[in-house]
Structure formats: C-alpha cells, structure tokens
PDB file of C-alpha atoms in Angstrom:
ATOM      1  CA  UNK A 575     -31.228  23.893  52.047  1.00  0.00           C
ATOM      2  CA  UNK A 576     -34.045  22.797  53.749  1.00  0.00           C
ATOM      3  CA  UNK A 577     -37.486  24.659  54.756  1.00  0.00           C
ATOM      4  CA  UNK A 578     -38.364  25.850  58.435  1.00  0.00           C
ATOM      5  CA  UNK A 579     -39.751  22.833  60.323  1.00  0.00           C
ATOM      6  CA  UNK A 580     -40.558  21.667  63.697  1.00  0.00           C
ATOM      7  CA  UNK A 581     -42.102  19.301  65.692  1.00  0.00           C
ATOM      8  CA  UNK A 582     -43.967  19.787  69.111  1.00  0.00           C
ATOM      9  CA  UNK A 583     -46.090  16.686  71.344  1.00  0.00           C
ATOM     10  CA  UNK A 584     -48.757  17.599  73.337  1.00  0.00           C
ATOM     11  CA  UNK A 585     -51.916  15.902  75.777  1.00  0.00           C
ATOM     12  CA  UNK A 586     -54.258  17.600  73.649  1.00  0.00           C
ATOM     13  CA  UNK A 587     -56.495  15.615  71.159  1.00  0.00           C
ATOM     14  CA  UNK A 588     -56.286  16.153  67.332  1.00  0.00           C
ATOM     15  CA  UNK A 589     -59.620  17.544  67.390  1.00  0.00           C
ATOM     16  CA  UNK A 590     -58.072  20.278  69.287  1.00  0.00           C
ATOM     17  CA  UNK A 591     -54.918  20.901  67.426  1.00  0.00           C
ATOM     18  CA  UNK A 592     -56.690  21.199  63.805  1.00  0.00           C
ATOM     19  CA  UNK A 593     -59.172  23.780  66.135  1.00  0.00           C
ATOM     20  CA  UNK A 594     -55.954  26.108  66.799  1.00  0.00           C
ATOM     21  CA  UNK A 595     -54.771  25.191  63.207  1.00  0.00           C
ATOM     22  CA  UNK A 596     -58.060  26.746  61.293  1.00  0.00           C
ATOM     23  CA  UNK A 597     -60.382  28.847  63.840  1.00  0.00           C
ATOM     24  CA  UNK A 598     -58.259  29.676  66.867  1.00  0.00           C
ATOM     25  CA  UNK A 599     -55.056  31.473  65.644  1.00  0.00           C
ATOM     26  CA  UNK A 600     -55.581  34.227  67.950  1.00  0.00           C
ATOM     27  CA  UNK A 601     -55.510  32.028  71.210  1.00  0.00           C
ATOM     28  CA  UNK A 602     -51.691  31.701  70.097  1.00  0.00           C
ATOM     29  CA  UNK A 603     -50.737  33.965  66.806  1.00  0.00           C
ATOM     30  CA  UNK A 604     -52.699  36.623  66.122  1.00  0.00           C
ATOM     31  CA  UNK A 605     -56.242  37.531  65.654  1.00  0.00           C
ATOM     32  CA  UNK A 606     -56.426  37.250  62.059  1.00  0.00           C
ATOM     33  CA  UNK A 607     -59.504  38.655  59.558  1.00  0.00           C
ATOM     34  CA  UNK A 608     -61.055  35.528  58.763  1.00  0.00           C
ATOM     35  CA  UNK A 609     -60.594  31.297  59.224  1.00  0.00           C
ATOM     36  CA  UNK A 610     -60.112  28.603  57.575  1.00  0.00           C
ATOM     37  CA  UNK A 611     -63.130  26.302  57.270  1.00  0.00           C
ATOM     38  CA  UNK A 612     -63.178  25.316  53.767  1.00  0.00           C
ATOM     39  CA  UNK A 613     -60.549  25.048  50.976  1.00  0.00           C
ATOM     40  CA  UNK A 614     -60.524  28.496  49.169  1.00  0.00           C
ATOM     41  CA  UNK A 615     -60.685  30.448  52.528  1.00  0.00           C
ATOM     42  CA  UNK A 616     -58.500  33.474  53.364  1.00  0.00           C
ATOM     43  CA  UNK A 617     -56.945  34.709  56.418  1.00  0.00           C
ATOM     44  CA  UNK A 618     -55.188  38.279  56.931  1.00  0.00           C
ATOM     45  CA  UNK A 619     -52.593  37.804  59.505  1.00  0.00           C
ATOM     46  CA  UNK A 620     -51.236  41.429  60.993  1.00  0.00           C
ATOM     47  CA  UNK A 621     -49.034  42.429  63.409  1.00  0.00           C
ATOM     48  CA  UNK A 622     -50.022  45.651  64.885  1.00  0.00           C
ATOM     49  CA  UNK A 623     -49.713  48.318  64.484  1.00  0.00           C
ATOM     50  CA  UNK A 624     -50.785  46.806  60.976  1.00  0.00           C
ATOM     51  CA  UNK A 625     -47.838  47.322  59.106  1.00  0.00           C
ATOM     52  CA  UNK A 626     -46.730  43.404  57.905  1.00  0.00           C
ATOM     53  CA  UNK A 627     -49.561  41.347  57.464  1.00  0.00           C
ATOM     54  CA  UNK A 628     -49.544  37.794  55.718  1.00  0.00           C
ATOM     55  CA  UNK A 629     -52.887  37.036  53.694  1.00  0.00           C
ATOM     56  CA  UNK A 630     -53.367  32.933  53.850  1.00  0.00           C
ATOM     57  CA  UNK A 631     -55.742  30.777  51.477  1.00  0.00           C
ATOM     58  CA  UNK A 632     -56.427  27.493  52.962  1.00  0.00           C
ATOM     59  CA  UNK A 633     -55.391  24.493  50.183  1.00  0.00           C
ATOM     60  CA  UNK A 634     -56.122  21.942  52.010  1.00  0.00           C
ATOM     61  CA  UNK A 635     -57.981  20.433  55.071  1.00  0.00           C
ATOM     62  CA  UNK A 636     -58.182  17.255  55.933  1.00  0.00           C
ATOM     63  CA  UNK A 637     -60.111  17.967  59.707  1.00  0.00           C
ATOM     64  CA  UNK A 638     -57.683  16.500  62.593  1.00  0.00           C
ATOM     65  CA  UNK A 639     -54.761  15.654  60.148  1.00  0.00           C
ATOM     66  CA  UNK A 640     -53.916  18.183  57.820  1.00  0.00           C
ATOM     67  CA  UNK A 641     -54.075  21.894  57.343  1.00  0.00           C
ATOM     68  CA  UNK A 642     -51.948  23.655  54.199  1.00  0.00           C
ATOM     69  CA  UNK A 643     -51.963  26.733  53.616  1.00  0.00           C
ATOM     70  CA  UNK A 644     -50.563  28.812  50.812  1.00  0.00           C
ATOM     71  CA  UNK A 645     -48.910  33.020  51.194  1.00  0.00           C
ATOM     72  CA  UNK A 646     -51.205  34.968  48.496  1.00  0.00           C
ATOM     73  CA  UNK A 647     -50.179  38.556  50.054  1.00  0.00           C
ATOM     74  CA  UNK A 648     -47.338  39.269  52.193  1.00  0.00           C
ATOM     75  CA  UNK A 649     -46.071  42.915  53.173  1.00  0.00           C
ATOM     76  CA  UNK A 650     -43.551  42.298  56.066  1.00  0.00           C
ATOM     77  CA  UNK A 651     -41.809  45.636  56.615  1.00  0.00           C
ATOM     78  CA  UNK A 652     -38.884  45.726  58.579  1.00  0.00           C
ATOM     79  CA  UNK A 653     -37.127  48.269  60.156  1.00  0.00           C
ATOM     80  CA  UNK A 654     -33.187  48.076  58.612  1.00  0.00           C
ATOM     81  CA  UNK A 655     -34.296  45.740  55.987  1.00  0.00           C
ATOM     82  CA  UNK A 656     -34.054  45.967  52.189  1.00  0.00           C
ATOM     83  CA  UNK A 657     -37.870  46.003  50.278  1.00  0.00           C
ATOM     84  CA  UNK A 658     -36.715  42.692  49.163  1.00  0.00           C
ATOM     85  CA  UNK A 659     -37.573  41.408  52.554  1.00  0.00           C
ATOM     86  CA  UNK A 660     -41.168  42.264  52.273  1.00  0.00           C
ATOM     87  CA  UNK A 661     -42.387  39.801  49.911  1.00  0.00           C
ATOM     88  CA  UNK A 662     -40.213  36.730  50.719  1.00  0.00           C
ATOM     89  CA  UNK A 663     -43.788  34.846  51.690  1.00  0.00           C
ATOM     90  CA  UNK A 664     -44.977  35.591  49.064  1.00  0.00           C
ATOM     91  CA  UNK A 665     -46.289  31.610  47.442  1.00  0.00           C
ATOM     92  CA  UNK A 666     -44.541  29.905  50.305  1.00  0.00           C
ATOM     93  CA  UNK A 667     -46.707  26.957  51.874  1.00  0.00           C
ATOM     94  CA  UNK A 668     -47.405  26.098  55.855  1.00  0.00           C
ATOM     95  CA  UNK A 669     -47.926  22.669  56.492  1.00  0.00           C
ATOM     96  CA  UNK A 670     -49.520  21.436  59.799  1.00  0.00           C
ATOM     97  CA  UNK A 671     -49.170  17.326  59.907  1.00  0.00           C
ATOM     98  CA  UNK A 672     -51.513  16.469  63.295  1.00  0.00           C
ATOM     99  CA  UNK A 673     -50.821  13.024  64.250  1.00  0.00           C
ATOM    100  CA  UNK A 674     -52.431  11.026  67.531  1.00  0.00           C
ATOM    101  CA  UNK A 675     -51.343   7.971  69.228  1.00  0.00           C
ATOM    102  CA  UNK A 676     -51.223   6.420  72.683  1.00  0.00           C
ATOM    103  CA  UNK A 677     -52.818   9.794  74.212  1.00  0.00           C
ATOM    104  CA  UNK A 678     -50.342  12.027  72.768  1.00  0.00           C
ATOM    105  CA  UNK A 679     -50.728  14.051  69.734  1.00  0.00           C
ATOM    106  CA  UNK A 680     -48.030  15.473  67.754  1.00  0.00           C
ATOM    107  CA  UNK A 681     -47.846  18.285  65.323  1.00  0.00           C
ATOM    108  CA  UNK A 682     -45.485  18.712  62.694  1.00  0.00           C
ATOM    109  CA  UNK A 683     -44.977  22.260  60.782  1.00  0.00           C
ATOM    110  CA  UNK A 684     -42.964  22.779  57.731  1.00  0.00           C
ATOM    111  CA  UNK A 685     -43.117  26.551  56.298  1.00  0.00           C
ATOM    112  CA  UNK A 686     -42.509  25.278  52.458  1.00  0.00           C
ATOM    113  CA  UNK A 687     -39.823  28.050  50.698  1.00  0.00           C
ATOM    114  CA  UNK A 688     -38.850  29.956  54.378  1.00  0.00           C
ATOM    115  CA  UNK A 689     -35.294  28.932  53.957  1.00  0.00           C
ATOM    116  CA  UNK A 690     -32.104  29.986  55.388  1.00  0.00           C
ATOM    117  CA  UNK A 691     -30.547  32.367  53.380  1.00  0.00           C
ATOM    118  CA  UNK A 692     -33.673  34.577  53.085  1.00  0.00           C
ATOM    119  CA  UNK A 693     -33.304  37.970  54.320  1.00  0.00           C
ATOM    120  CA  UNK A 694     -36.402  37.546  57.004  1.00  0.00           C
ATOM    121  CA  UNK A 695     -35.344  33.511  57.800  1.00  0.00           C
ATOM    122  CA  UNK A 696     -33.619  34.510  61.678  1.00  0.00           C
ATOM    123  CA  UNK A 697     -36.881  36.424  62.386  1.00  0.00           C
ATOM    124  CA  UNK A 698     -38.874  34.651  60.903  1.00  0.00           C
ATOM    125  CA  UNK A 699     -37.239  30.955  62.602  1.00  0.00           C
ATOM    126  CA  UNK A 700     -37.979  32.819  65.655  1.00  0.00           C
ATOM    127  CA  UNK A 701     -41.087  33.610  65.426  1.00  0.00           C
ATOM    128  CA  UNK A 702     -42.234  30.539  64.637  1.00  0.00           C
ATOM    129  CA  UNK A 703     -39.947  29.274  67.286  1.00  0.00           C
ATOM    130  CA  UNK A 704     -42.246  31.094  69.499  1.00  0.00           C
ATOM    131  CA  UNK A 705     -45.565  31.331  67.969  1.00  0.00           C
ATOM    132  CA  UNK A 706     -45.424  27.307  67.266  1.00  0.00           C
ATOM    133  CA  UNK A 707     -42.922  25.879  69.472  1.00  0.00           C
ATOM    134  CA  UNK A 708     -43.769  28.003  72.775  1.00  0.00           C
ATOM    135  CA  UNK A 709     -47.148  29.709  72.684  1.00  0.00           C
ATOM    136  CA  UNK A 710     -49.434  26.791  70.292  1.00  0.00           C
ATOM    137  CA  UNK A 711     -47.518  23.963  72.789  1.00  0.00           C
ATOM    138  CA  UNK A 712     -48.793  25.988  75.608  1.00  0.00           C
ATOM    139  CA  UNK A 713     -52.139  26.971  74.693  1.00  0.00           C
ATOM    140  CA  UNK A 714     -52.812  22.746  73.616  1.00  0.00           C
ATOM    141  CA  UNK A 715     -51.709  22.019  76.781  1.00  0.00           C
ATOM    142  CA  UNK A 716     -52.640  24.395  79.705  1.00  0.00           C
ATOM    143  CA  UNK A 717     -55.686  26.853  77.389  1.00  0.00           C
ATOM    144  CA  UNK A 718     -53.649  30.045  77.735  1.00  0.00           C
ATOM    145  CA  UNK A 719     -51.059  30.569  74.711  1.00  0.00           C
ATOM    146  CA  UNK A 720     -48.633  33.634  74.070  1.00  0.00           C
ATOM    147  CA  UNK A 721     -50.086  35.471  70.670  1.00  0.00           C
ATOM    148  CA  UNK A 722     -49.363  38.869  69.448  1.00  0.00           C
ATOM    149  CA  UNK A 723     -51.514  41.156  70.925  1.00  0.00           C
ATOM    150  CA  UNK A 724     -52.161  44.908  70.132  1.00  0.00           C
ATOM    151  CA  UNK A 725     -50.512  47.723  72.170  1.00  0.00           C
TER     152      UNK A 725
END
C-alpha cells in the first residue's frame, strides 16, 4: 500500500508555493498557532470548534523546494469512529516537493504513513483532496483559497 499523494501545476512561482507551504496555511487550511520558519518549529493545526487538532514540527526546509513536516500530536475525534482513529497521525510525515520550470510550478505532496486501510484514510484523502488539490491550487493561482474557517 502506498501513502496519500498528489500532484497539482500552477502559474505561481516557487517562491510562492513554499510561502503557502510554511507561513500561509490559513489562506488555504487553517489558521494554525504558529509557522514554520526554521527546522524545529511547531504548528497546531485545529478544526473548530477545536476538537481535532494536528501539532506539526517542521524537519526540513529547503526554501522554494522542500518543506517536511513530521505529526508530534494528533487528536482527530470523530463522530462514529473508534478512539483508534484519533491518533492515526500520530509520526506520519507531509512532504511538499515544489518544482519550477518553463513558467509553471508544480507541487508534489505525499502524507508519509496516511494509508488506505486506516480508519480516518476516506476523510482524510478528502480532505486533502480539497485542502491541497482544490483550495492551495486556487489560492496559487487566483489569491483567494477555500480553508477551514470558524463558525
């Protein structure tokens, strides 16, 4: 089985992806409690009404290539779910691979460990479906993304 990955291409420079990737999640995620700036940085991701969060440390960060981060807290609650879904996060990696050629820049995301067969993968595939694949493409490319916002 293989990890969560996707691919989206966009008129936006690098510069600007690795921006979205480590100070401007909340343009298209969520408004999370910190950034990522420098390896060793952590970032609370929550989806109101603050119930599952995802805590993030940066690993990595090569500026306008690469951004990894690695899961060091994860409580995603979920209605009809068994407990066992809350922690499934928990040590899995996100990879963001920015690439730019010929005026187009590409970004690759693999979520390292978020496998089918995990009891959050269908949510969680859409999610980042959305999050990456809709609301990121559309934030690079016309400034106004999709995040989570609070009720």
């Amino acid at each position: 089985m293989s990890s969560y990955s996707k691919t989206i291409s966009t008129n936006a420079s690098a510069e600007a992806a690795y921006a979205a990737l480590t100070t401007g999640f909340e343009h298209w995620w969520t408004k999370p409690q910190g950034t990522f700036q420098y390896p060793g940085d952590k970032a609370k991701f929550s989806f109101p009404p603050g119930v599952s969060y995802w805590t993030f440390e940066a690993v990595k960060l090569v500026p306008d290539f690469y951004v990894e981060m690695k899961c060091v807290d994860a409580l995603h609650k979920h209605e009809g779910q068994p407990e066992e879904i809350e922690t499934e996060w928990l040590d899995t990696k996100v990879t963001w691979h920015i690439g730019e050629k010929d005026g187009k820049t590409t970004i690759r995301i693999e979520h390292v460990g978020l496998m089918p067969g995990l009891l959050c993968y269908d949510i969680c595939e859409a999610g980042w479906d959305h999050f990456f694949g809709e609301s990121l493409q559309a934030y690079l490319d016309t400034g106004e993304g999709m995040p989570h916002k609070a009720p």
